[in-house]
Coordinates of C-alpha atoms and ligand atoms in Angstrom, one line a residue:
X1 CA -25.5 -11.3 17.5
X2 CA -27.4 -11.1 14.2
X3 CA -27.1 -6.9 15.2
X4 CA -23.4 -7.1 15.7
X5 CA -22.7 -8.7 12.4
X6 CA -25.0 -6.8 10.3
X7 CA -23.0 -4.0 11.6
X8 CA -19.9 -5.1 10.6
X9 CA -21.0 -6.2 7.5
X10 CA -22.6 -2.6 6.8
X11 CA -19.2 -1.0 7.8
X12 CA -17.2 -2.7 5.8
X13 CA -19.8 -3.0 2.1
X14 CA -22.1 -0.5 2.5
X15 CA -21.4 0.7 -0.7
X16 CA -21.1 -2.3 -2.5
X17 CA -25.0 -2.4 -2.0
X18 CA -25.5 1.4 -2.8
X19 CA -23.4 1.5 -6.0
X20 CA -25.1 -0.9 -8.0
X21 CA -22.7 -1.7 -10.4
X22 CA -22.5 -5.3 -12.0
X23 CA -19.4 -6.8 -12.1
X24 CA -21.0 -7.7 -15.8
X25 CA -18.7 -3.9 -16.6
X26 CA -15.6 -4.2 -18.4
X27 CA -12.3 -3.1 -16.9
X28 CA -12.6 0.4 -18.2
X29 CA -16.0 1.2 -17.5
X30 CA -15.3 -0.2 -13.8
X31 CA -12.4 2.3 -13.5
X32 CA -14.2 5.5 -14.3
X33 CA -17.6 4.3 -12.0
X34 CA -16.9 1.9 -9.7
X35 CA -18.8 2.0 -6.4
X36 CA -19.9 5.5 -7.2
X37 CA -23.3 7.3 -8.3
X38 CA -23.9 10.6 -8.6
X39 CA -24.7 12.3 -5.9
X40 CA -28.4 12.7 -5.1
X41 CA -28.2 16.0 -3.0
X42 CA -26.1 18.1 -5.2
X43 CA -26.2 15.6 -8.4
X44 CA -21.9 16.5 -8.2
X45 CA -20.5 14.1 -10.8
X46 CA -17.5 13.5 -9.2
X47 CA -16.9 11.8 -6.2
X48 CA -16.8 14.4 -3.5
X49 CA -14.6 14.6 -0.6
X50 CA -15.9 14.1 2.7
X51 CA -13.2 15.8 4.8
X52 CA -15.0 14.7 8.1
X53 CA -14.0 13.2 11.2
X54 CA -17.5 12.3 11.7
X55 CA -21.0 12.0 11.1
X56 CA -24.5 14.5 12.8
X57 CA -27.1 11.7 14.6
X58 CA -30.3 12.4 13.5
X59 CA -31.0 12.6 17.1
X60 CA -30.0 10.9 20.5
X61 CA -32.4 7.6 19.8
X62 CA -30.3 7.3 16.4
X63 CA -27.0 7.5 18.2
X64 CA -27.6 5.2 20.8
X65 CA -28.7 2.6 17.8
X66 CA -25.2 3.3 16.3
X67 CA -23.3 2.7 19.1
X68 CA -25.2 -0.4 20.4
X69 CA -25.1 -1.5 16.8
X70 CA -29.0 -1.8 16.5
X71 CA -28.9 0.7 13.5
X72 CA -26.1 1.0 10.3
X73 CA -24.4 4.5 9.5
X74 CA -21.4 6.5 9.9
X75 CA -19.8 7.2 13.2
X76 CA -15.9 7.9 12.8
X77 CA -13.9 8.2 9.9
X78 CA -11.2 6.2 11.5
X79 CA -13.7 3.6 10.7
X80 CA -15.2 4.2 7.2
X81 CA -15.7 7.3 4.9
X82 CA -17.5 7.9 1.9
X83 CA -14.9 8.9 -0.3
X84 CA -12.6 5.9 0.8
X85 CA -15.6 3.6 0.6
X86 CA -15.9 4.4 -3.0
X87 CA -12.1 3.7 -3.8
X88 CA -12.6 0.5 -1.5
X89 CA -15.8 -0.5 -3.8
X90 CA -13.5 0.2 -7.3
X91 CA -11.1 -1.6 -6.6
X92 CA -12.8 -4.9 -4.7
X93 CA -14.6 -4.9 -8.4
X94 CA -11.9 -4.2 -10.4
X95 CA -10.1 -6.9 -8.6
X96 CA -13.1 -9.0 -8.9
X97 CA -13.4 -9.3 -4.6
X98 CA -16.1 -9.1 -2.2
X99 CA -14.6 -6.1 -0.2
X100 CA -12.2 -3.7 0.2
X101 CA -10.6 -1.9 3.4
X102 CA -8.3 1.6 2.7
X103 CA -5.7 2.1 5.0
X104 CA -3.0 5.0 5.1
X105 CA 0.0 3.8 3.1
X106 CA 0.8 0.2 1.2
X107 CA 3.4 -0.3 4.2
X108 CA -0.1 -0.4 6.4
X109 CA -1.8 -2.4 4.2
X110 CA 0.8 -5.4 4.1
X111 CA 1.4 -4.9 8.2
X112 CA -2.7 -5.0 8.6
X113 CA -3.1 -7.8 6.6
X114 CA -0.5 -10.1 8.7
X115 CA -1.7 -8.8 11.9
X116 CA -5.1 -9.6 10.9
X117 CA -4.2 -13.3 10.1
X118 CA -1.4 -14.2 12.4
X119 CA -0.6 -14.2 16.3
X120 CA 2.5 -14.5 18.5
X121 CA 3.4 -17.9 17.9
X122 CA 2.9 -18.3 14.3
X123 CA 4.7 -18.1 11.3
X124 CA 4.8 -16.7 7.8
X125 CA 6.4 -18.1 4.7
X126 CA 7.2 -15.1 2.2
X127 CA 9.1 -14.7 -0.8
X128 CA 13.0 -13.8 -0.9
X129 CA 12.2 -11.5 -4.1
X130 CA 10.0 -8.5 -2.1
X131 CA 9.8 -5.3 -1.7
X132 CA 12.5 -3.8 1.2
X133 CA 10.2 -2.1 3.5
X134 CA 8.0 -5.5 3.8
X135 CA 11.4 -7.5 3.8
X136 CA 12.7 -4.9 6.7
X137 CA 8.8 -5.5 8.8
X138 CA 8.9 -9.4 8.6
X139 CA 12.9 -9.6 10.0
X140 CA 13.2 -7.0 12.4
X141 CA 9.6 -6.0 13.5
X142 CA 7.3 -8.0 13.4
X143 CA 9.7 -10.8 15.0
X144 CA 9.7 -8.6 17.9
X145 CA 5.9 -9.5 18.4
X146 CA 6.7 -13.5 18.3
X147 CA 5.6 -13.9 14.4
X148 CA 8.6 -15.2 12.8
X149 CA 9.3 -15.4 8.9
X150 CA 10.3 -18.0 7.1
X151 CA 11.7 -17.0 3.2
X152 CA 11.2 -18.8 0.1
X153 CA 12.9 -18.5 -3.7
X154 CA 9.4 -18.3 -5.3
X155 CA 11.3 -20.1 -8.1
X156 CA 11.7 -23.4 -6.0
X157 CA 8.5 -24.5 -5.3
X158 CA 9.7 -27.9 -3.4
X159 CA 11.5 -25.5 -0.8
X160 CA 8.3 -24.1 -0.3
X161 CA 6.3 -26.6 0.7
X162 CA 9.1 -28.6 2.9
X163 CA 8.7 -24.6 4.8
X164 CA 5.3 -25.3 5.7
X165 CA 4.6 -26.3 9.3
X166 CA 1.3 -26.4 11.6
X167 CA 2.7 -22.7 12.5
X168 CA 2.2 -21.5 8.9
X169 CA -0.8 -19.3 8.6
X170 CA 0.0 -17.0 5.6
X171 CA 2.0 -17.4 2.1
X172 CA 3.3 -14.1 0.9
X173 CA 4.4 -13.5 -2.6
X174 CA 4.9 -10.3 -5.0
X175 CA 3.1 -10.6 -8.3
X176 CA 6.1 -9.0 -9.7
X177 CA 8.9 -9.2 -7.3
X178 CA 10.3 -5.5 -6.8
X179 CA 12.9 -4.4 -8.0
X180 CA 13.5 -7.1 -10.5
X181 CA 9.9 -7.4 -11.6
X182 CA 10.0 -11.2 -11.8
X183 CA 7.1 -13.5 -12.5
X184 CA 6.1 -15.5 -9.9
X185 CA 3.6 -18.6 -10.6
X186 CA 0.9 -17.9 -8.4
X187 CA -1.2 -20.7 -9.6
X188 CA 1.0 -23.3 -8.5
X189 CA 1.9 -21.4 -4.9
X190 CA -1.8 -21.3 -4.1
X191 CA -2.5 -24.8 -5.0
X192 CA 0.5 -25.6 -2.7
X193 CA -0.7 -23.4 0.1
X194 CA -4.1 -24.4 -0.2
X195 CA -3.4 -28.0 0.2
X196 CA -2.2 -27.1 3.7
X197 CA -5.3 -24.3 4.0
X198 CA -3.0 -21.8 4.1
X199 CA -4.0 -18.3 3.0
X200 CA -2.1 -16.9 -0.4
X201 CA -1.5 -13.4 0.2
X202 CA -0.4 -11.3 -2.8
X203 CA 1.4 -8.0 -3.1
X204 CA 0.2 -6.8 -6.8
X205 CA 1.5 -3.2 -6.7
X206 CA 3.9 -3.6 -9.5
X207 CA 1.1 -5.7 -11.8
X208 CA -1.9 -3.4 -10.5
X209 CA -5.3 -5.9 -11.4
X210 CA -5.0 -4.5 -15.5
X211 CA -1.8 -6.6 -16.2
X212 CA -2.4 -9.3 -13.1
X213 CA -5.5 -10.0 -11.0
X214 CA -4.2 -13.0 -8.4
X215 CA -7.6 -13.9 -7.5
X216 CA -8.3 -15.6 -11.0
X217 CA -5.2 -17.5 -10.1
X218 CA -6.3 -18.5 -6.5
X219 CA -4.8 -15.9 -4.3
X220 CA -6.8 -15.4 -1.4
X221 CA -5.9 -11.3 -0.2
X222 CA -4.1 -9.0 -2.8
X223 CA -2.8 -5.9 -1.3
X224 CA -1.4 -2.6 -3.0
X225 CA 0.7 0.0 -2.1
X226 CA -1.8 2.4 -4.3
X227 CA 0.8 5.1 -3.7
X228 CA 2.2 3.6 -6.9
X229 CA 0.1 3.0 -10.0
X230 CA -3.4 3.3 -8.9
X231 CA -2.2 6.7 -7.7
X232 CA 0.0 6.9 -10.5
X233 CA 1.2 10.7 -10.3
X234 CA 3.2 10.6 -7.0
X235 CA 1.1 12.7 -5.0
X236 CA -0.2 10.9 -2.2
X237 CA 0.8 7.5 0.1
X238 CA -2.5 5.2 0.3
X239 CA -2.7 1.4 0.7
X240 CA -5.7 -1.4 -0.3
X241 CA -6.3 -4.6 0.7
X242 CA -8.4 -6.5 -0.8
X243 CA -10.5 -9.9 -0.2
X244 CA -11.3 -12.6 -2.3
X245 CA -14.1 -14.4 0.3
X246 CA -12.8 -17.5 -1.1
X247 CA -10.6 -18.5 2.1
X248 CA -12.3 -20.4 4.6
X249 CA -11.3 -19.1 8.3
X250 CA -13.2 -21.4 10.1
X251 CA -10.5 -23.8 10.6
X252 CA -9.5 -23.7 14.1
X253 CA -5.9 -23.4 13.8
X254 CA -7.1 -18.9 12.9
X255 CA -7.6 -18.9 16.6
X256 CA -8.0 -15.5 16.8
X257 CA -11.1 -15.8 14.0
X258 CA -12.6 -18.7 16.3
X259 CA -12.7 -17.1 19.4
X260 CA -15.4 -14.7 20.4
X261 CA -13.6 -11.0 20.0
X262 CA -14.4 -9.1 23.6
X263 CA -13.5 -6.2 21.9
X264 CA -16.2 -6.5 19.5
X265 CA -19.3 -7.4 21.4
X266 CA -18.4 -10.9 21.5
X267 CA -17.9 -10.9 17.8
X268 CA -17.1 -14.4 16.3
X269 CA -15.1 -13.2 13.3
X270 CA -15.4 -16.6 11.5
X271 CA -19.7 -16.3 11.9
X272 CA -19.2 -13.4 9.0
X273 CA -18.5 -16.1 6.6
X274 CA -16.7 -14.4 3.1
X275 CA -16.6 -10.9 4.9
X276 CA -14.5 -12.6 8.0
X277 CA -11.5 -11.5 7.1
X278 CA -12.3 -8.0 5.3
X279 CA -14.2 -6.8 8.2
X280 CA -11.9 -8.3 10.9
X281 CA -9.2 -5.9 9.4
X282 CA -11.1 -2.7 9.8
X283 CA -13.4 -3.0 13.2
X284 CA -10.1 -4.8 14.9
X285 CA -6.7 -3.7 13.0
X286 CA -7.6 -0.5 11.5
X287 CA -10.2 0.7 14.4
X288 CA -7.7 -0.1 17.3
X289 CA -4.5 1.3 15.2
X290 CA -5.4 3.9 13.4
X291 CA -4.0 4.1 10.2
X292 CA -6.9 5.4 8.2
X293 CA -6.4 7.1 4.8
X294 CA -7.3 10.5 4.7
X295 CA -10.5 11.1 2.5
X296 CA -8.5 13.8 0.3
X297 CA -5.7 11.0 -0.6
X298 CA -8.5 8.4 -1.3
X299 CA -10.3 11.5 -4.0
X300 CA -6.5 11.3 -5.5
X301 CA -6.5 7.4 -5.8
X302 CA -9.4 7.7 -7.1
X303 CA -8.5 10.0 -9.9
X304 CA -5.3 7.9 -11.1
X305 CA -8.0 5.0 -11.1
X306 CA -10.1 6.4 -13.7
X307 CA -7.0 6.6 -16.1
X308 CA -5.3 3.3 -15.1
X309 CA -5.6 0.8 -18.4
X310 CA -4.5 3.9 -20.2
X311 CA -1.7 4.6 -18.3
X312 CA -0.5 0.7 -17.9
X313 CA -0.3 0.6 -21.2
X314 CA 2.3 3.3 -22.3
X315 CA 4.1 2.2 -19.4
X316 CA 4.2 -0.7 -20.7
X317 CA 4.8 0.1 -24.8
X318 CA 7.8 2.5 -23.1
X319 CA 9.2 -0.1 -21.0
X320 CA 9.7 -2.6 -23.6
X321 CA 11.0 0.0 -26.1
X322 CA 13.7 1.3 -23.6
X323 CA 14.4 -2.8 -22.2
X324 CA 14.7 -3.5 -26.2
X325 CA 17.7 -0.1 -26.2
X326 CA 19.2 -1.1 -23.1
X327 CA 19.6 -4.4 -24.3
X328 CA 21.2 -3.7 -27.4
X329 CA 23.7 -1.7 -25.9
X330 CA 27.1 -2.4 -25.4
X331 CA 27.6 -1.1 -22.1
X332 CA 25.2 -2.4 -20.6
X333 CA 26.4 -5.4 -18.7
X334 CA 23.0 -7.2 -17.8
X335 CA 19.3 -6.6 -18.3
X336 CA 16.6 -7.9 -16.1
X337 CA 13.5 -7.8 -18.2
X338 CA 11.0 -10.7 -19.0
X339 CA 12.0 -10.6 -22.5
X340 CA 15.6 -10.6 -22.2
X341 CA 15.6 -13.0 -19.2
X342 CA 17.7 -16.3 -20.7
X343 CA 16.5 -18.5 -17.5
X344 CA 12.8 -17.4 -17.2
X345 CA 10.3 -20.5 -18.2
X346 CA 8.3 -19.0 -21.3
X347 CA 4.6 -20.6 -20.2
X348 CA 4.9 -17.8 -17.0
X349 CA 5.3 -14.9 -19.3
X350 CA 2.5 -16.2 -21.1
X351 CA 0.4 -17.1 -18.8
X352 CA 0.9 -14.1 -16.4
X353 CA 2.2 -11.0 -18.5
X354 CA -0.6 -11.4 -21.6
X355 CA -0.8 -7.8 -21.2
X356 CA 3.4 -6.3 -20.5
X357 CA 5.4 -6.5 -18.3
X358 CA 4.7 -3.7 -16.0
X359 CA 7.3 -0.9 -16.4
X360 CA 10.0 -1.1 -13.6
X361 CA 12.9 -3.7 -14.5
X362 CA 17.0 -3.4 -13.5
X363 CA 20.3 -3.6 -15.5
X364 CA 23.5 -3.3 -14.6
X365 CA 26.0 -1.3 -16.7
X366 CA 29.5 -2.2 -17.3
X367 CA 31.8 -0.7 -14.7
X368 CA 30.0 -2.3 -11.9
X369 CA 28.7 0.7 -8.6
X370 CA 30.7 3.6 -8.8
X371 CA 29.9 3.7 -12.7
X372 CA 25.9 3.2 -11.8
X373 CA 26.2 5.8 -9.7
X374 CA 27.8 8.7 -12.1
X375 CA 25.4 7.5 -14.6
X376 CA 22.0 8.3 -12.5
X377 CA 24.0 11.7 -11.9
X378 CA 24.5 12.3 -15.4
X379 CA 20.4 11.5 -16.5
X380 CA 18.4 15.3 -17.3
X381 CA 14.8 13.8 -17.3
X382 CA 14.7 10.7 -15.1
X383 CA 14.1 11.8 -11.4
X384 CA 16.7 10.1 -9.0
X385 CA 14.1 9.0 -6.0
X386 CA 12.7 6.7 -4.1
X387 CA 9.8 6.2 -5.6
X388 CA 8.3 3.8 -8.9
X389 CA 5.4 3.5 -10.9
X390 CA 5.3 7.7 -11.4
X391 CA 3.9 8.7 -14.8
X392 CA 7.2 10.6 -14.8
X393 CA 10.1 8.0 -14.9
X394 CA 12.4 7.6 -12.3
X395 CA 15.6 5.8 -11.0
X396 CA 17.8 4.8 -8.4
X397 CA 20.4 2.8 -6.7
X398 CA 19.1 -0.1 -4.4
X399 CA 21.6 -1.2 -2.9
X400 CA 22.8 2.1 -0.7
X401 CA 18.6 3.3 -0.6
X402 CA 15.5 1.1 -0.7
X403 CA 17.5 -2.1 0.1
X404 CA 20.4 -0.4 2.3
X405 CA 19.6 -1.9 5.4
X406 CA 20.8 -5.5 4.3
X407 CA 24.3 -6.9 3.8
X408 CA 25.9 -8.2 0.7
X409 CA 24.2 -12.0 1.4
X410 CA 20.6 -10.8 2.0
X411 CA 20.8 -8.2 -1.2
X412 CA 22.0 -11.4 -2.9
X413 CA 19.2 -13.4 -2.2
X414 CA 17.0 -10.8 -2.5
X415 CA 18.5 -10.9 -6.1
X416 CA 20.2 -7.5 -6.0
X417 CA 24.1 -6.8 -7.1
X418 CA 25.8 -3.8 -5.8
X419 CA 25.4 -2.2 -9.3
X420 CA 22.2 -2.8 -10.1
X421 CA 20.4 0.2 -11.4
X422 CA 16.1 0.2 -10.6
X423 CA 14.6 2.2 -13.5
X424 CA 10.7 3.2 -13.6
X425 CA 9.4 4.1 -17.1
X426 CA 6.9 7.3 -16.9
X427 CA 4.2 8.3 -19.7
X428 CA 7.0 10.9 -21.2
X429 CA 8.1 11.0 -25.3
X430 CA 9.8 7.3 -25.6
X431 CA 12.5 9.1 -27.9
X432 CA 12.9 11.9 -25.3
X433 CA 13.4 9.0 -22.3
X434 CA 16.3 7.1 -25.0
X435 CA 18.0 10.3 -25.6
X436 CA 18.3 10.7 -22.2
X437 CA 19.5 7.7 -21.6
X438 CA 22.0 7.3 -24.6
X439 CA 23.8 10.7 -23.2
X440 CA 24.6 9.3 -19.5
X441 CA 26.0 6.2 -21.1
X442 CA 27.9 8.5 -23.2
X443 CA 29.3 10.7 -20.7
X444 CA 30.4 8.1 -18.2
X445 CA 32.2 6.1 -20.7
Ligands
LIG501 C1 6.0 1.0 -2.2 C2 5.6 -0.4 -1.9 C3 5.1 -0.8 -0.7 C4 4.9 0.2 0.5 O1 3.9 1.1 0.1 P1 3.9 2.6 0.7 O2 2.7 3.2 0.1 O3 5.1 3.3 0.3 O4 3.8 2.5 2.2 C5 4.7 -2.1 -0.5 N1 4.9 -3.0 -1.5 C6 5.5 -2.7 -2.7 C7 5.6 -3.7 -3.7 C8 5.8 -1.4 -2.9 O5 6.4 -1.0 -4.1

């Protein structure tokens, strides 16, 4: 047994141990070296790509040590790879987390991390204010495979906990709640969940850890869709998750961490201690289905990484400056930005937006839809897509794209009007993005 968990422990840190880099690095310095070291064969100083399925034995006694888990190393990349073990070290420090498992889009990531914790018969509380796609995979799929969903208006904390029943094995919240980009008191949710030992799992693509990292705030699993800012250019689909160690599995209502795994040499999940859940996700979910980031796309993550805390902030400086424009113009009907918000309790901002308010925000202009949709026609610089968090900027139209599959009542509650417009602010000139803006109001006047 003590074989079989040093294995898993190897697969899913290895690198933790190699890197050698103290968590004592600031933000900055983390971003740029983070789980990586020069390379010792060539001495290349960026992190190279290992475009490999898999790995040479050394010879037939070192293979069968591999595969009956007597001796740590490589075997598949569907399992590990040492460019995605780098990302998965980067951002488990800058997160300030034990361990880190890459997985082929943020959609994956989300869908791993509830497989990993729950089982037919259970249930999930989530948030009302979340991203479609995740919305879309806890009402009509995952149903399908007995784990119902339960929703919850993150402002209304009393709902929540009247939710929670003996079912209830994950809480599931957005930092920032797309497409509004509210703030969400995580504190307070995880002392709730926790009181039930329920695991806090937080979706902090919006936030990315330089404005928010949940775990100082007691989250338990933060997950990313790093297709956004870590990426930050648009150019490839990657998901993280990320683990605290903090959550403690052993409670036998996990069943499925209690019980010796047949699939895994009898593997006790909950014997891993910290590491249960982080490994469980990559020799269980991600080994048995597949959705392993290619090493290319983790190089690419990597590389919006090392910029990140220089990109939030001109997100950030540009979002306010265009939020303060917007605002103060008379045809725009509505503006939902921190700042402007009239209802929003002033202690969140403070206590979770020290550093902005991320960058993607929506407004409504006067002459409700059909105007909103002229308008996006109208913009020269903003890209109409379906995409955010681009260092170009971008817009669209929820409610007939990301959020078309619902009807008028769940857009609603998913605090959504048929007009709202979903605007990402890029790294562009802040007077170029205005001017832009300014004509399209013009021209649809
Ligand atoms: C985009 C997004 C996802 C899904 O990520 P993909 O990389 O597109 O699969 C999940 N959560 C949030 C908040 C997102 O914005």
């Amino acid at each position: 047994m003590g074989d079989i968990i040093s294995q898993a422990f190897f697969i899913s840190i290895s690198f933790l141990q190699k890197g050698g880099l103290t968590m004592s690095y600031k933000f900055e310095t983390i971003q740029l070296h983070g789980g990586q070291y020069p390379d010792s064969e060539t001495g290349s100083r960026a992190v190279p790509i290992y475009q490999t399925s898999s790995y040479v034995f050394k010879s037939s006694d070192h293979a069968a040590n591999l595969f009956s888990l007597k001796e740590n190393g490589n075997i598949y990349t569907r399992l590990g790879n040492p460019t995605t073990q780098v990302l998965e070290e980067r951002i488990s420090l800058l997160e300030g987390g034990i361990g880190a498992l890459g997985v082929a889009s943020g959609a994956a990531a989300v869908a791993y991390t509830f497989l990993t914790i729950a089982k037919c018969g259970d249930e999930i509380l989530s948030a009302n204010n979340i991203y479609g796609g995740t919305y879309n995979f806890l009402t009509n799929t995952i149903i399908d495979y007995g784990i119902h969903t339960k929703f919850f208006n993150p402002k209304d904390l009393n709902q929540l906990e009247n939710l929670i029943t003996s079912k209830t094995k994950i809480i599931f919240i957005e930092s920032l709640g797309n497409p509004s980009g509210d703030v969400v008191d995580i504190e307070k949710i995880c002392s709730i969940a926790h009181k039930h030992n329920i695991p806090v799992v937080v979706d902090n693509t919006f936030a990315t850890p330089y404005l928010i990292k949940p775990f100082e705030f007691g989250a338990d699993i933060v997950v990313y869709s790093a297709t956004k800012f870590l990426g930050g250019h648009g150019t490839s689909i990657a998901g993280l998750i990320v683990d605290s160690g903090n959550f403690n599995w052993k409670d036998s209502k996990f069943e499925t961490f209690n019980t010796p795994d047949n699939g895994y040499h009898g593997l006790k999940y909950s014997d891993l201690n910290e590491k249960a859940f982080i490994t469980k996700a990559r020799v269980k979910t991600l080994r048995d289905t597949g959705a392993a980031l290619s090493p290319f796309n983790s190089f690419l993550i990597l590389q919006g990484i090392e910029t990140l805390s220089l990109r939030m902030e001109r997100h950030v400086a540009n979002a306010e400056k265009i939020a303060e424009f917007l605002f103060k113009n008379n045809e725009v009907e509505w503006i939902s930005y921190p700042k402007f918000q009239e209802n929003i309790e002033k202690e969140l901002v403070e206590k979770y937006l020290k550093k902005g308010a991320t960058s993607i925000f929506t407004f409504g202009l006067k002459g409700g839809r059909k105007r909103g949709k002229k308008f996006i026609d109208s913009l020269q610089l903003f890209s109409h897509l379906a995409n955010v968090a681009d260092a170009k900027s971008l817009i669209i139209h929820p409610a007939s794209t990301t959020h078309g599959q619902l009807n008028d009542s769940e857009l609603e509650s998913c605090g959504i009007k048929p007009e709202t417009i979903r605007i990402s602010i890029g790294l562009e000139n802040i007077y170029d993005l205005i001017e832009d803006l300014k004509n399209a109001i013009e021209i649809t006047k």
